[in-house]
Short mmCIF file of C-alpha atoms in Angstrom, two decimals:
data_model
loop_
_atom_site.label_atom_id
_atom_site.label_comp_id
_atom_site.label_asym_id
_atom_site.label_seq_id
_atom_site.Cartn_x
_atom_site.Cartn_y
_atom_site.Cartn_z
CA MET Y 1 41.26 42.97 8.48
CA ALA Y 2 39.45 42.47 10.48
CA LYS Y 3 37.48 39.60 11.54
CA ILE Y 4 33.66 39.24 11.12
CA GLN Y 5 32.11 37.69 14.10
CA PRO Y 6 28.77 36.32 14.33
CA ASP Y 7 25.78 37.62 16.12
CA SER Y 8 26.62 35.43 19.72
CA GLY Y 9 22.97 36.85 20.63
CA THR Y 10 21.39 35.51 17.32
CA PHE Y 11 23.83 32.06 17.03
CA ASN Y 12 22.75 31.56 21.43
CA ASP Y 13 19.47 31.11 20.45
CA ILE Y 14 19.30 29.02 17.49
CA THR Y 15 21.55 26.91 19.08
CA ASP Y 16 19.41 26.95 22.42
CA LYS Y 17 16.45 26.23 19.81
CA VAL Y 18 17.66 23.57 18.60
CA LEU Y 19 18.73 21.88 21.51
CA THR Y 20 15.34 22.10 23.41
CA ALA Y 21 13.94 21.46 19.31
CA PRO Y 22 11.39 17.98 19.71
CA LYS Y 23 12.85 15.04 18.59
CA LYS Y 24 10.56 13.63 16.36
CA LEU Y 25 8.88 10.51 17.52
CA ALA Y 26 9.57 6.78 16.42
CA LEU Y 27 7.89 3.48 16.55
CA ASN Y 28 9.33 1.70 19.28
CA ASP Y 29 11.17 5.00 20.77
CA ALA Y 30 12.63 5.12 24.55
CA THR Y 31 9.78 7.67 24.93
CA ALA Y 32 6.67 5.90 23.52
CA ASP Y 33 3.90 5.46 26.40
CA PHE Y 34 1.80 2.12 24.56
CA ALA Y 35 1.53 -1.06 23.49
CA VAL Y 36 0.18 -2.45 20.00
CA ILE Y 37 0.39 -6.25 20.28
CA CYS Y 38 0.29 -8.38 17.79
CA GLU Y 39 0.46 -11.82 17.26
CA SER Y 40 4.38 -12.70 19.31
CA ARG Y 41 5.29 -8.89 18.75
CA CYS Y 42 4.89 -5.94 20.95
CA TYR Y 43 4.77 -2.76 19.28
CA MET Y 44 5.19 0.50 21.66
CA VAL Y 45 3.55 3.79 20.04
CA HIS Y 46 3.30 6.48 21.12
CA ARG Y 47 -0.59 7.46 22.17
CA ARG Y 48 -1.05 11.17 20.93
CA VAL Y 49 -0.24 9.47 17.22
CA LEU Y 50 -2.65 6.66 17.53
CA GLU Y 51 -4.92 8.76 17.95
CA LYS Y 52 -4.69 11.55 15.95
CA GLU Y 53 -3.81 9.05 11.97
CA SER Y 54 -7.05 6.47 13.12
CA PRO Y 55 -10.94 7.02 14.08
CA TYR Y 56 -10.52 4.27 15.92
CA PHE Y 57 -8.22 4.36 18.29
CA GLU Y 58 -9.07 8.31 19.37
CA GLY Y 59 -12.43 6.00 20.00
CA MET Y 60 -11.02 3.94 22.63
CA PHE Y 61 -8.59 6.32 24.51
CA ARG Y 62 -11.98 8.80 24.80
CA PHE Y 63 -14.30 5.42 26.25
CA ASN Y 64 -10.91 4.46 28.95
CA GLY Y 65 -10.84 1.60 28.47
CA VAL Y 66 -9.25 -1.90 30.15
CA GLU Y 67 -6.66 -1.02 27.02
CA VAL Y 68 -6.18 2.46 28.20
CA ASP Y 69 -5.82 1.30 32.41
CA ASP Y 70 -3.40 -1.37 31.35
CA LYS Y 71 -1.15 0.75 29.00
CA LYS Y 72 -2.11 -1.67 25.39
CA VAL Y 73 -4.14 -3.78 22.83
CA LYS Y 74 -4.21 -6.22 21.40
CA LEU Y 75 -4.97 -6.68 17.45
CA SER Y 76 -5.69 -10.84 17.19
CA ASP Y 77 -7.08 -10.82 13.65
CA VAL Y 78 -3.58 -8.45 12.64
CA ASP Y 79 -1.11 -9.98 11.20
CA MET Y 80 2.33 -8.48 13.10
CA TYR Y 81 4.49 -7.64 10.31
CA LEU Y 82 1.09 -5.67 8.40
CA MET Y 83 0.82 -4.23 11.41
CA LYS Y 84 4.24 -2.69 11.67
CA HIS Y 85 3.78 -1.06 7.81
CA VAL Y 86 0.35 -0.22 9.49
CA LEU Y 87 2.44 1.76 12.26
CA GLU Y 88 5.33 2.95 9.92
CA PHE Y 89 2.65 4.69 8.11
CA MET Y 90 1.34 6.81 11.22
CA TYR Y 91 4.58 8.26 11.93
CA ASN Y 92 6.26 8.64 8.63
CA SER Y 93 3.49 8.89 5.88
CA GLU Y 94 4.19 6.00 3.47
CA TYR Y 95 6.06 2.45 4.24
CA THR Y 96 8.22 -0.16 2.79
CA LEU Y 97 8.09 -3.83 1.41
CA PRO Y 98 11.23 -6.27 1.16
CA SER Y 99 12.33 -6.80 -1.63
CA GLY Y 100 10.93 -5.55 -4.84
CA THR Y 101 12.99 -4.40 -8.19
CA VAL Y 102 13.18 -0.78 -8.70
CA VAL Y 103 11.95 1.01 -12.15
CA PRO Y 104 13.89 2.54 -14.47
CA THR Y 105 13.25 5.90 -14.58
CA THR Y 106 15.58 6.37 -18.50
CA GLY Y 107 12.89 4.31 -21.75
CA TYR Y 108 9.80 4.43 -22.25
CA CYS Y 109 7.10 2.11 -20.40
CA ASN Y 110 6.71 -1.15 -21.48
CA HIS Y 111 4.29 -2.70 -19.07
CA THR Y 112 1.01 -2.06 -21.27
CA THR Y 113 0.98 -4.90 -23.76
CA ALA Y 114 2.72 -8.35 -23.30
CA ALA Y 115 3.48 -7.71 -26.90
CA LEU Y 116 5.35 -4.30 -25.77
CA ARG Y 117 7.35 -5.64 -22.91
CA ASP Y 118 8.57 -9.29 -25.29
CA GLY Y 119 8.84 -7.43 -28.74
CA PRO Y 120 11.54 -5.43 -30.16
CA LEU Y 121 13.87 -3.46 -28.07
CA ARG Y 122 12.46 -0.36 -29.90
CA GLY Y 123 8.75 -1.09 -29.79
CA PRO Y 124 8.25 0.78 -26.72
CA ALA Y 125 9.79 4.06 -28.25
CA ILE Y 126 6.93 4.45 -30.18
CA PHE Y 127 4.12 5.87 -28.42
CA LYS Y 128 6.77 7.74 -25.98
CA ARG Y 129 4.81 7.12 -22.87
CA LYS Y 130 7.05 7.56 -19.49
CA CYS Y 131 6.38 4.08 -17.21
CA ILE Y 132 4.12 6.15 -14.44
CA CYS Y 133 5.68 3.92 -11.75
CA SER Y 134 9.73 5.12 -12.33
CA GLY Y 135 12.69 4.87 -9.63
CA LYS Y 136 9.35 2.82 -7.85
CA THR Y 137 10.67 -0.84 -6.56
CA LEU Y 138 8.21 -2.83 -7.27
CA SER Y 139 7.41 -6.89 -6.83
CA PRO Y 140 5.21 -8.91 -7.87
CA SER Y 141 4.45 -10.12 -3.33
CA HIS Y 142 3.53 -6.90 -2.97
CA LEU Y 143 0.34 -6.12 -4.15
CA MET Y 144 -0.95 -9.18 -1.31
CA MET Y 145 0.57 -6.98 0.97
CA HIS Y 146 -1.48 -3.91 -0.30
CA ILE Y 147 -4.07 -5.38 -0.53
CA CYS Y 148 -4.14 -6.11 3.58
CA ILE Y 149 -2.72 -3.39 4.55
CA TYR Y 150 -6.09 -1.73 2.81
CA ALA Y 151 -8.17 -4.20 4.53
CA ILE Y 152 -6.12 -2.85 7.97
CA ALA Y 153 -6.62 0.87 6.71
CA ASP Y 154 -10.88 0.20 6.45
CA TYR Y 155 -10.98 -1.18 9.90
CA LEU Y 156 -8.48 1.64 11.69
CA GLY Y 157 -10.66 4.51 9.80
CA MET Y 158 -7.65 5.56 8.22
CA ALA Y 159 -8.42 6.83 4.60
CA ALA Y 160 -5.18 8.56 3.92
CA LEU Y 161 -3.12 5.43 4.20
CA LYS Y 162 -5.69 3.65 2.46
CA THR Y 163 -5.10 5.99 -0.37
CA TYR Y 164 -1.45 5.26 -0.65
CA ALA Y 165 -2.37 1.37 -0.01
CA TYR Y 166 -4.96 1.74 -3.02
CA GLN Y 167 -1.98 3.03 -4.97
CA GLY Y 168 0.83 0.38 -4.80
CA ALA Y 169 -1.98 -2.40 -5.89
CA THR Y 170 -2.39 -0.26 -8.56
CA ASP Y 171 1.41 0.62 -9.76
CA VAL Y 172 2.57 -3.08 -8.91
CA LEU Y 173 -0.91 -4.20 -11.36
CA HIS Y 174 0.59 -2.34 -13.91
CA VAL Y 175 4.16 -3.34 -13.89
CA TYR Y 176 3.20 -7.25 -13.15
CA TRP Y 177 -0.32 -7.51 -14.28
CA ASP Y 178 0.50 -11.52 -15.52
CA ASP Y 179 3.91 -12.12 -12.92
CA GLU Y 180 2.61 -15.54 -11.51
CA GLU Y 181 3.82 -14.89 -7.95
CA LEU Y 182 0.88 -11.84 -8.19
CA GLU Y 183 -0.51 -14.95 -7.55
CA LEU Y 184 -4.19 -13.46 -8.73
CA ALA Y 185 -6.60 -15.40 -8.35
CA ASP Y 186 -5.32 -15.32 -4.17
CA ALA Y 187 -5.19 -11.19 -4.35
CA LEU Y 188 -9.07 -10.92 -6.33
CA GLU Y 189 -10.33 -13.83 -2.54
CA GLU Y 190 -8.65 -11.09 -0.95
CA ALA Y 191 -9.58 -7.99 -2.09
CA PHE Y 192 -13.75 -8.88 -2.22
CA THR Y 193 -13.04 -11.15 1.57
CA SER Y 194 -11.64 -8.43 3.12
CA THR Y 195 -13.35 -5.41 2.66
CA PRO Y 196 -16.84 -3.80 3.23
CA GLU Y 197 -19.23 -4.72 -0.96
CA ASP Y 198 -19.56 -0.73 -1.00
CA ASP Y 199 -15.72 0.22 -1.18
CA ARG Y 200 -15.24 -0.52 -4.71
CA CYS Y 201 -11.49 1.10 -4.59
CA ILE Y 202 -9.53 -1.86 -5.03
CA ARG Y 203 -12.02 -3.84 -5.40
CA ASP Y 204 -12.66 -2.02 -8.20
CA VAL Y 205 -7.96 -1.62 -9.70
CA LEU Y 206 -8.54 -5.86 -9.23
CA ILE Y 207 -10.94 -5.58 -12.10
CA SER Y 208 -9.79 -3.16 -14.32
CA THR Y 209 -6.53 -5.06 -14.66
CA LEU Y 210 -8.75 -7.35 -16.35
CA LYS Y 211 -10.99 -6.02 -18.16
CA GLU Y 212 -7.52 -4.49 -20.29
CA HIS Y 213 -5.68 -7.79 -19.72
CA PRO Y 214 -8.76 -10.26 -20.82
CA GLY Y 215 -5.65 -13.17 -22.18
CA LEU Y 216 -5.44 -13.47 -17.94
CA TRP Y 217 -8.80 -14.92 -18.04
CA VAL Y 218 -10.74 -16.43 -20.43
CA ASP Y 219 -8.23 -19.38 -20.99
CA GLU Y 220 -8.72 -22.21 -18.25
CA GLY Y 221 -6.59 -21.31 -14.75
CA ASN Y 222 -6.92 -19.44 -11.25
CA VAL Y 223 -9.17 -16.19 -11.72
CA HIS Y 224 -10.58 -18.45 -14.20
CA GLU Y 225 -11.74 -20.01 -11.63
CA TRP Y 226 -12.34 -17.57 -9.66
CA LEU Y 227 -14.79 -15.89 -12.06
CA ASN Y 228 -16.59 -18.02 -12.69
CA ASP Y 229 -17.69 -18.71 -8.62
CA ASN Y 230 -18.05 -14.97 -8.56
CA PRO Y 231 -20.59 -15.11 -11.02
CA LYS Y 232 -21.25 -10.74 -10.05
CA GLU Y 233 -17.27 -10.42 -10.94
CA LEU Y 234 -17.49 -12.35 -13.94
CA GLU Y 235 -20.49 -10.21 -15.53
CA GLU Y 236 -18.39 -6.77 -14.69
CA VAL Y 237 -15.03 -7.81 -16.36
CA GLU Y 238 -17.12 -8.81 -19.50
CA SER Y 239 -19.35 -6.10 -19.65
CA ASP Y 240 -16.95 -4.06 -21.83
CA TRP Y 241 -14.91 -7.34 -23.62
CA VAL Y 242 -15.58 -7.85 -27.08
CA VAL Y 243 -15.14 -11.26 -28.04
CA PRO Y 244 -13.12 -11.45 -30.69
CA TRP Y 245 -14.93 -12.27 -34.64
CA PHE Y 246 -12.49 -15.92 -34.88
CA SER Y 247 -13.26 -17.07 -31.51
CA SER Y 248 -15.20 -20.89 -31.95
#
């Protein structure tokens, strides 16, 4: 039986294309041509990636300031670890935060109330709702990082990153809304001081969480104190809350 031979011309053409195809750019790779310095960390990046992903950097390069001549920029007020995640998003359209636990993909969601979470195992099956965060790796410590990244994204004009960080914060709050490691009062303070007042996205998801779970703030505690110090937000949280008839 005659052997089937590959078409040599087609095979060679494909091989040439593979060998000559441009490699995907990566953070800190050998072709990087610009430095982003945050605190003690220097990240080597690509000018064209910065220009494409961030209006802030695009404007900086357009006006040819000293940073362009020196091929480096120093962002003194940005945490170096958070900046790594921002740059990671520029290259990969996502970022991965450290630690966390995978939300199970089997069973039904038991995160909406403490009664469902702490009650009988069959309780969530009554509502038959799959968890919107199933399969995601989450940690209560991620909330603050998402909020800080959201603020950096706003500064750099990165709308897609803001959306990604917002969704990350939403997911963490859905699963860990009453976890002590969430440090919710600190998260509220960060969100309401580091983002523009007219930018409601990250603020609203926090306010919505307080509305859905009044037990987080009606009694004494850090969140209760924060709301008392911020009467405008307290009024907003209380606007949809019905005081139980049995309360004194």
